Amino acid sequence: MKIARFSRIGFILAAAGSAVGLGNIWKFPYIAGEYGGGAFVLVYLATVLLIGFSIMIAEMLIGYLGRRDTVTSFEVLAPRHKNFWKYGGFQGLAGLFIMIFYSVVIGWIFNYIVTSLYTLPATVNEAEKTFTTMLHSDFFTQLFYHTLSFIGITYVLNRGIKGGIEKLNLILMPLLMIILGGMFIYATTLGAFSQAVEFMFAPDWSKIDSEAFVIAVGHAFFTLSLGMGAIMTYAASLEKDSSLVKAAFWVVFLDTAIAIVAGLMLFTFLYQYGSGPAKGPGLVFISLPAAFYEMGILGNIFAVLFFLALAFAGLTSSVSLVEPMVQYFIDRFSWSRLRAAVAMGTFFWFLGIFAILSNIDGAKEYLTWGGKNFFDWVDYFTAAIMLPLGGLIMAIFVGFIIPRNEVEKVMRPQLKWAFNAWYFSLRYVTPVAMFVVMLSLMGVI
Ligand code: PFF
């Protein structure tokens, strides 16, 4: 089958678009706040550099060599036990699971773009009321915007790699960077900027327990889009002889830079105009709008731009979350793109309804188990378990299963002297680190 290919810049922007998402701007600041800032940020940064970067290259390599959907790529690259290894490709399902809550959050963002146009909450209390009313009792608003997000994402996916995904990223990613860059520059002129720097970088190790550690590692995977085949699927449509290392470098760099820029900017606004770093998923929906209110009319403009940027980030990631399974059904079952996109979209749209309901009064009681509701369970299960596990599988697959000479042929010219270090890291450092994370998850250590 003839596959449309990304241009080089298109690939880098699409992969960066996948990585830069709600994870960077919505999730990172609030979990950093929850786990005490500095120390947590450093564990996350160390994971990104020591493990994330090498797995990113490995994941790109599987797609680049396999050149098919994730399941087939694993299959064609495993010299033996194909039937076993092909299950590595089913990590793509994690993306659909993530979409269950991801699309709901994009819906909240759409709602906030619209309301910030004409009103902002005057106090944190008011902001909290607005947010919790939406969350706990306004089922139909959430459903409406979740449905809008489903339609947009399915539309783009139906247009394919070039006319859909690449185009979306070529337009939205530069806009996103301009908006965040502009707001960041403004934040650096405010007095509270240094407090934000201190909060994000001064480590207080007493705040790091094993849970914080697992969450930081899980987040490194989540934010880089690793472990579920999104990057792999994109790399399957990369021109031959492209440099994977350069692409991986840019993706890791942009993703990390944008998380830090967004974090510093948000915390500056919260210190300057609001109540300091808030905890929990409500951070950008509660504390931030109240801080924007204090800025007057500039606040309204900032709020709309900020939520637009957040929506852009979310949409470019969403298409990458669904594309692996779309590609799977096209490749393996000869489905049309339309059919595959609609089917996958319907899957996350339908289960997304339960993610909404799991916060709605009167329904949430039925959708909560062990202190977490359905929404939180999906988040926890995918980010803390499925993605690190997927990353581990990919590291082992490239480190031990694909014959070394095939890996070397492509990667040594690109990595040069660093090849051995990368290979060693995939074979030993990553598996051991992931093993520790798993043990810690199970409460053994
Ligand atoms: N990296 C995205 C974010 O930070 O929001 C989320 C994501 C996209 C995770 C694609 C995994 C993935 F494959």
Coordinates of C-alpha atoms and ligand atoms in Angstrom, one line a residue:
M1 CA 0.0 0.0 0.0
K2 CA 1.2 3.5 -0.8
I3 CA 1.6 5.5 2.3
A4 CA 1.7 9.3 2.3
R5 CA 4.9 10.5 3.9
F6 CA 5.7 13.3 6.3
S7 CA 8.1 16.0 5.1
R8 CA 11.0 16.3 7.5
I9 CA 9.8 19.4 9.3
G10 CA 6.3 18.0 9.2
F11 CA 7.5 14.9 11.1
I12 CA 9.3 16.9 13.7
L13 CA 6.4 19.2 14.2
A14 CA 3.9 16.3 14.3
A15 CA 6.0 14.4 16.8
A16 CA 6.5 17.5 18.9
G17 CA 2.8 18.2 18.5
S18 CA 2.1 14.8 19.9
A19 CA 4.5 15.3 22.8
V20 CA 3.4 18.9 23.7
G21 CA -0.1 18.5 25.0
L22 CA -2.3 18.8 28.0
G23 CA 0.5 16.9 29.8
N24 CA 2.7 20.0 29.5
I25 CA 0.3 22.8 30.2
W26 CA -2.5 21.3 32.3
K27 CA -1.0 18.3 34.0
F28 CA 2.6 19.1 34.6
P29 CA 2.0 22.3 36.6
Y30 CA -0.6 20.8 38.8
I31 CA 1.3 17.6 39.6
A32 CA 4.4 19.6 40.2
G33 CA 2.3 21.7 42.7
E34 CA 0.9 18.6 44.2
Y35 CA 4.2 16.9 44.8
G36 CA 6.0 20.0 46.1
G37 CA 7.8 21.5 43.0
G38 CA 11.6 21.4 42.8
A39 CA 12.5 17.8 43.7
F40 CA 9.7 16.4 41.6
V41 CA 10.7 18.5 38.6
L42 CA 14.2 17.3 38.9
V43 CA 13.2 13.6 39.0
Y44 CA 11.1 14.3 35.9
L45 CA 13.9 16.1 34.1
A46 CA 16.4 13.4 34.9
T47 CA 14.0 10.7 33.6
V48 CA 13.4 12.6 30.4
L49 CA 17.2 13.0 29.7
L50 CA 18.4 9.6 30.9
I51 CA 15.6 7.3 29.8
G52 CA 13.1 9.3 27.7
F53 CA 15.5 10.4 25.1
S54 CA 16.9 6.9 24.4
I55 CA 13.5 5.3 24.3
M56 CA 12.3 8.0 22.0
I57 CA 15.0 7.1 19.5
A58 CA 14.2 3.4 20.0
E59 CA 10.5 3.9 19.4
M60 CA 11.3 5.9 16.2
L61 CA 13.6 3.2 15.0
I62 CA 10.9 0.5 15.3
G63 CA 8.5 2.5 13.2
Y64 CA 11.2 3.6 10.8
L65 CA 12.4 0.0 10.2
G66 CA 9.0 -1.6 10.3
R67 CA 7.3 1.0 8.2
R68 CA 3.8 -0.3 9.0
D69 CA 1.2 -0.1 11.8
T70 CA 2.6 -0.9 15.3
V71 CA 1.5 -4.5 15.4
T72 CA 3.0 -5.4 12.0
S73 CA 6.1 -3.5 12.7
F74 CA 6.8 -5.6 15.8
E75 CA 6.0 -8.7 13.8
V76 CA 8.2 -8.0 10.8
L77 CA 11.2 -7.0 13.0
A78 CA 11.2 -9.9 15.4
P79 CA 13.4 -12.6 13.9
R80 CA 11.6 -15.3 16.0
H81 CA 8.5 -15.6 18.1
K82 CA 6.6 -13.1 15.9
N83 CA 3.3 -14.1 17.4
F84 CA 4.5 -13.2 20.8
W85 CA 6.2 -9.9 19.9
K86 CA 3.3 -8.6 17.9
Y87 CA 1.6 -7.9 21.2
G88 CA 4.1 -5.2 21.8
G89 CA 2.1 -3.3 19.1
F90 CA -1.1 -3.4 20.9
Q91 CA 0.3 -0.8 23.2
G92 CA -1.5 1.4 20.7
L93 CA -4.7 0.7 22.6
A94 CA -3.3 2.9 25.5
G95 CA -3.8 5.9 23.2
L96 CA -7.5 5.2 22.8
F97 CA -7.8 4.7 26.6
I98 CA -6.0 8.0 27.2
M99 CA -8.4 9.7 24.8
I100 CA -11.3 8.7 27.1
F101 CA -10.4 11.5 29.5
Y102 CA -8.2 13.6 27.2
S103 CA -11.1 14.5 25.0
V104 CA -13.3 15.4 28.0
V105 CA -10.6 17.8 29.2
I106 CA -10.3 19.3 25.7
G107 CA -14.1 19.8 26.0
W108 CA -13.6 21.8 29.3
I109 CA -11.0 23.9 27.5
F110 CA -13.4 24.7 24.6
N111 CA -15.9 25.7 27.2
Y112 CA -13.4 28.0 28.9
I113 CA -12.4 29.6 25.6
V114 CA -16.0 30.6 25.0
T115 CA -16.8 31.8 28.5
S116 CA -13.4 33.7 29.0
L117 CA -14.5 35.9 26.1
Y118 CA -17.0 37.7 28.2
T119 CA -16.4 36.8 31.8
L120 CA -13.8 35.8 34.3
P121 CA -14.4 34.8 38.0
A122 CA -13.6 37.6 40.4
T123 CA -12.3 35.4 43.2
V124 CA -10.8 31.9 43.5
N125 CA -14.0 30.9 45.3
E126 CA -16.1 32.0 42.5
A127 CA -13.8 30.3 40.0
E128 CA -14.0 27.1 42.0
K129 CA -17.8 27.2 42.0
T130 CA -17.9 27.7 38.2
F131 CA -15.5 24.8 37.7
T132 CA -17.1 22.4 40.1
T133 CA -20.6 23.2 38.9
M134 CA -19.5 22.3 35.4
L135 CA -17.7 19.2 36.6
H136 CA -20.4 17.9 39.1
S137 CA -23.7 19.0 37.6
D138 CA -23.4 20.2 34.0
F139 CA -23.4 17.0 32.1
F140 CA -24.7 18.4 28.8
T141 CA -22.2 21.2 28.5
Q142 CA -19.4 18.7 29.0
L143 CA -21.0 16.2 26.6
F144 CA -21.5 19.0 23.9
Y145 CA -17.8 20.0 24.0
H146 CA -16.5 16.5 24.3
T147 CA -18.6 15.7 21.2
L148 CA -17.1 18.7 19.4
S149 CA -13.6 17.5 20.2
F150 CA -14.5 14.0 18.9
I151 CA -15.8 15.5 15.6
G152 CA -12.7 17.7 15.1
I153 CA -10.3 14.9 15.8
T154 CA -12.1 12.4 13.6
Y155 CA -12.2 14.9 10.8
V156 CA -8.5 15.5 10.9
L157 CA -7.7 11.8 11.1
N158 CA -9.9 11.1 8.1
R159 CA -7.8 13.5 6.0
G160 CA -4.7 11.4 6.6
I161 CA -1.1 11.9 7.3
K162 CA -0.3 14.7 4.9
G163 CA -3.6 16.6 4.5
G164 CA -4.8 16.1 8.0
I165 CA -2.1 15.4 10.7
E166 CA 0.8 17.3 9.1
K167 CA -1.3 20.3 8.1
L168 CA -2.8 20.5 11.5
N169 CA 0.6 20.6 13.2
L170 CA 2.1 23.0 10.7
I171 CA -0.5 25.5 11.6
L172 CA -1.2 24.9 15.2
M173 CA 2.3 24.3 16.6
P174 CA 3.8 27.7 15.6
L175 CA 0.7 29.5 16.9
L176 CA 1.0 27.6 20.2
M177 CA 4.6 28.6 20.5
I178 CA 3.9 32.3 19.7
I179 CA 1.1 32.5 22.3
L180 CA 3.0 30.8 25.1
G181 CA 6.3 32.6 24.2
G182 CA 4.5 36.0 24.3
M183 CA 2.9 35.3 27.6
F184 CA 6.1 34.0 29.1
I185 CA 8.0 37.1 28.1
Y186 CA 5.3 39.1 29.9
A187 CA 5.6 36.9 33.0
T188 CA 9.4 37.5 33.2
T189 CA 8.7 41.2 33.7
L190 CA 6.7 40.5 36.8
G191 CA 8.1 40.6 40.3
A192 CA 6.8 37.1 41.2
F193 CA 8.9 35.5 38.4
S194 CA 11.7 34.7 40.8
Q195 CA 9.3 33.0 43.2
A196 CA 8.1 30.8 40.4
V197 CA 11.7 29.9 39.5
E198 CA 12.4 29.0 43.1
F199 CA 9.2 26.9 43.4
M200 CA 10.1 24.9 40.3
F201 CA 13.8 24.4 40.8
A202 CA 14.6 24.5 44.5
P203 CA 14.5 20.9 45.5
D204 CA 12.9 19.8 48.8
W205 CA 13.7 16.1 48.8
S206 CA 11.5 15.4 51.8
K207 CA 8.5 15.8 49.5
I208 CA 9.5 12.9 47.3
D209 CA 8.1 9.6 48.4
S210 CA 7.8 6.5 46.2
E211 CA 4.4 7.7 44.9
A212 CA 5.9 11.0 43.8
F213 CA 8.7 9.2 42.1
V214 CA 6.4 6.9 40.1
I215 CA 4.2 9.8 39.1
A216 CA 7.3 11.7 37.9
V217 CA 8.6 8.8 35.8
G218 CA 5.1 8.1 34.5
H219 CA 4.8 11.7 33.6
A220 CA 8.1 11.7 31.7
F221 CA 6.6 9.0 29.5
F222 CA 3.3 10.6 29.1
T223 CA 4.6 14.0 28.2
L224 CA 7.0 12.6 25.6
S225 CA 4.2 10.4 24.1
L226 CA 6.4 7.3 24.7
G227 CA 5.4 3.8 25.1
M228 CA 2.2 3.5 23.1
G229 CA 3.3 3.7 19.5
A230 CA 2.3 7.3 18.6
I231 CA 5.8 8.3 17.8
M232 CA 6.4 4.9 16.2
T233 CA 3.4 5.2 13.9
Y234 CA 4.5 8.7 12.8
A235 CA 8.1 7.4 12.2
A236 CA 6.7 4.7 9.9
S237 CA 5.8 7.6 7.5
L238 CA 9.2 9.2 7.6
E239 CA 11.4 9.6 4.5
K240 CA 14.2 7.1 4.3
D241 CA 17.6 8.5 5.5
S242 CA 16.1 10.9 7.9
S243 CA 18.0 11.5 11.1
L244 CA 16.1 10.0 14.0
V245 CA 18.5 11.4 16.5
K246 CA 18.0 15.0 15.3
A247 CA 14.2 14.5 15.3
A248 CA 14.3 13.0 18.8
F249 CA 16.4 15.8 20.0
W250 CA 14.0 18.4 18.8
V251 CA 11.0 16.6 20.2
V252 CA 12.5 16.2 23.6
F253 CA 13.9 19.7 23.6
L254 CA 10.6 21.4 22.5
D255 CA 8.5 19.3 24.9
T256 CA 10.7 20.0 27.9
A257 CA 11.1 23.7 27.0
I258 CA 7.4 24.2 26.7
A259 CA 6.6 22.4 30.0
I260 CA 9.1 24.6 31.8
V261 CA 8.0 27.8 30.0
A262 CA 4.3 27.0 30.7
G263 CA 5.0 26.1 34.3
L264 CA 7.1 29.2 35.1
M265 CA 4.5 31.4 33.4
L266 CA 1.5 29.9 35.3
F267 CA 3.2 30.0 38.7
T268 CA 4.3 33.6 38.1
F269 CA 0.7 34.6 37.4
L270 CA -0.5 32.6 40.4
Y271 CA 2.0 34.2 42.8
Q272 CA 1.6 37.6 41.4
Y273 CA -2.2 37.8 41.0
G274 CA -3.5 34.7 42.7
S275 CA -3.2 32.5 45.6
G276 CA 0.1 30.8 44.8
P277 CA 0.6 27.3 43.3
A278 CA -2.7 25.4 43.6
K279 CA -3.0 21.7 43.6
G280 CA -5.0 19.4 41.6
P281 CA -6.5 19.3 38.1
G282 CA -8.4 22.5 38.8
L283 CA -5.2 24.6 38.7
V284 CA -5.6 26.0 35.2
F285 CA -9.4 26.0 35.5
I286 CA -9.8 27.6 38.9
S287 CA -6.8 29.5 40.2
L288 CA -5.6 30.7 36.9
P289 CA -8.9 32.4 35.7
A290 CA -9.1 34.2 39.0
A291 CA -5.6 35.4 38.5
F292 CA -6.4 36.6 35.0
Y293 CA -9.3 38.5 36.4
E294 CA -6.9 40.6 38.5
M295 CA -5.2 41.7 35.2
G296 CA -8.3 43.5 33.9
I297 CA -9.0 43.5 30.2
L298 CA -5.5 42.1 29.5
G299 CA -6.6 39.2 31.6
N300 CA -9.5 38.4 29.3
I301 CA -7.2 38.5 26.3
F302 CA -4.7 36.3 28.0
A303 CA -7.3 33.9 29.2
V304 CA -8.7 33.3 25.7
L305 CA -5.3 33.0 24.2
F306 CA -4.1 30.7 26.9
F307 CA -7.1 28.3 26.5
L308 CA -6.7 28.5 22.8
A309 CA -3.1 27.4 23.1
L310 CA -4.1 24.7 25.5
A311 CA -6.7 23.5 23.0
F312 CA -4.1 23.5 20.2
A313 CA -1.7 21.5 22.3
G314 CA -4.5 19.0 23.1
L315 CA -5.7 18.5 19.6
T316 CA -2.3 17.9 18.1
S317 CA -1.7 15.3 20.7
S318 CA -5.1 13.7 20.3
V319 CA -4.6 12.9 16.7
S320 CA -1.4 11.0 17.6
L321 CA -3.2 9.2 20.4
V322 CA -5.8 7.7 18.0
E323 CA -3.7 7.3 14.8
P324 CA -1.9 4.1 15.8
M325 CA -5.1 2.1 16.0
V326 CA -6.5 3.9 12.9
Q327 CA -3.4 2.8 11.1
Y328 CA -3.7 -0.7 12.5
F329 CA -7.2 -1.2 11.1
I330 CA -6.3 0.2 7.8
D331 CA -3.2 -2.0 7.5
R332 CA -4.4 -5.2 8.9
F333 CA -8.1 -5.2 8.0
S334 CA -8.0 -3.0 4.9
W335 CA -10.5 -0.6 6.4
S336 CA -11.0 2.7 4.8
R337 CA -9.5 5.7 6.7
L338 CA -13.0 7.1 7.2
R339 CA -14.3 3.9 8.7
A340 CA -11.2 3.4 11.0
A341 CA -11.3 7.1 12.1
V342 CA -15.0 7.0 12.9
A343 CA -14.8 3.7 14.7
M344 CA -11.9 4.7 16.9
G345 CA -13.5 8.1 17.5
T346 CA -16.7 6.5 18.5
F347 CA -14.9 4.2 21.0
F348 CA -13.3 7.1 22.9
W349 CA -16.4 9.3 22.6
F350 CA -18.6 6.6 24.1
L351 CA -16.4 5.8 27.0
G352 CA -15.7 9.5 27.5
I353 CA -19.3 9.8 28.5
F354 CA -18.6 7.6 31.5
A355 CA -15.5 9.7 32.3
I356 CA -17.9 12.7 32.4
L357 CA -20.4 10.8 34.4
S358 CA -17.8 9.8 36.9
N359 CA -17.7 13.4 38.2
I360 CA -21.4 14.0 38.0
D361 CA -23.4 14.0 41.2
G362 CA -25.8 11.1 41.4
A363 CA -23.7 9.1 38.9
K364 CA -20.2 9.3 40.3
E365 CA -21.1 7.1 43.3
Y366 CA -21.5 4.2 40.8
L367 CA -18.3 5.0 39.0
T368 CA -15.9 5.2 41.9
W369 CA -13.8 2.4 43.3
G370 CA -11.0 2.5 45.8
G371 CA -10.9 6.3 46.2
K372 CA -10.5 7.0 42.4
N373 CA -13.3 7.5 39.9
F374 CA -13.4 6.1 36.4
F375 CA -11.8 9.2 35.0
D376 CA -8.8 9.0 37.5
W377 CA -8.4 5.3 37.1
V378 CA -8.0 5.6 33.3
D379 CA -5.5 8.4 33.8
Y380 CA -3.6 6.4 36.5
F381 CA -3.7 3.1 34.6
T382 CA -2.4 4.5 31.3
A383 CA 0.2 7.0 32.5
A384 CA 1.6 5.2 35.5
I385 CA 1.4 1.6 34.2
M386 CA 0.7 1.2 30.5
L387 CA 3.2 3.8 29.1
P388 CA 6.2 2.8 31.3
L389 CA 5.5 -0.8 30.5
G390 CA 5.3 0.0 26.8
G391 CA 8.6 1.9 27.0
L392 CA 10.1 -1.1 28.7
I393 CA 8.9 -3.5 25.9
M394 CA 10.3 -1.1 23.3
A395 CA 13.7 -0.8 25.0
I396 CA 14.0 -4.6 25.3
F397 CA 12.8 -5.1 21.7
V398 CA 15.4 -2.8 20.3
G399 CA 18.1 -3.8 22.8
F400 CA 17.8 -7.5 22.6
I401 CA 15.4 -8.7 19.9
I402 CA 16.1 -6.8 16.7
P403 CA 19.5 -8.2 15.5
R404 CA 22.3 -5.8 16.7
N405 CA 23.7 -5.4 13.2
E406 CA 20.4 -4.0 11.9
V407 CA 20.2 -1.5 14.7
E408 CA 23.8 -0.6 14.2
K409 CA 23.5 -0.1 10.5
V410 CA 21.0 2.7 11.0
M411 CA 22.0 4.1 14.3
R412 CA 25.8 4.1 14.5
P413 CA 26.2 6.7 11.6
Q414 CA 23.8 8.9 13.4
L415 CA 24.9 8.5 17.0
K416 CA 28.6 8.0 16.3
W417 CA 30.5 7.6 19.6
A418 CA 27.3 7.8 21.6
F419 CA 26.0 4.6 20.0
N420 CA 27.4 2.3 22.7
A421 CA 26.1 4.4 25.5
W422 CA 22.6 4.5 23.9
Y423 CA 22.6 0.8 23.3
F424 CA 23.8 0.1 26.8
S425 CA 21.1 2.4 28.2
L426 CA 18.4 0.6 26.3
R427 CA 19.6 -2.8 27.4
Y428 CA 20.4 -2.2 31.0
V429 CA 19.6 1.2 32.4
T430 CA 16.1 1.5 31.2
P431 CA 14.9 -2.0 32.2
V432 CA 16.4 -1.7 35.7
A433 CA 14.9 1.7 36.1
M434 CA 11.5 0.6 34.9
F435 CA 11.7 -2.5 37.1
V436 CA 12.2 -0.3 40.1
V437 CA 9.3 1.8 39.1
M438 CA 7.1 -1.3 38.8
L439 CA 8.1 -2.5 42.2
S440 CA 7.4 0.8 43.7
L441 CA 4.0 0.9 42.0
M442 CA 3.2 -2.5 43.5
G443 CA 4.2 -1.1 46.9
V444 CA 7.1 -3.5 47.2
I445 CA 9.6 -0.7 47.8
Ligands
PFF1 N1 2.2 13.8 25.2 C1 0.9 14.2 25.4 C2 0.8 15.2 26.5 O1 1.8 15.6 27.1 O2 -0.3 15.7 26.7 C3 0.0 13.0 25.7 C4 0.3 11.8 24.9 C5 0.1 11.8 23.5 C6 0.7 10.6 25.5 C7 0.5 10.7 22.7 C8 1.0 9.5 24.8 C9 0.9 9.6 23.4 F1 1.2 8.6 22.7

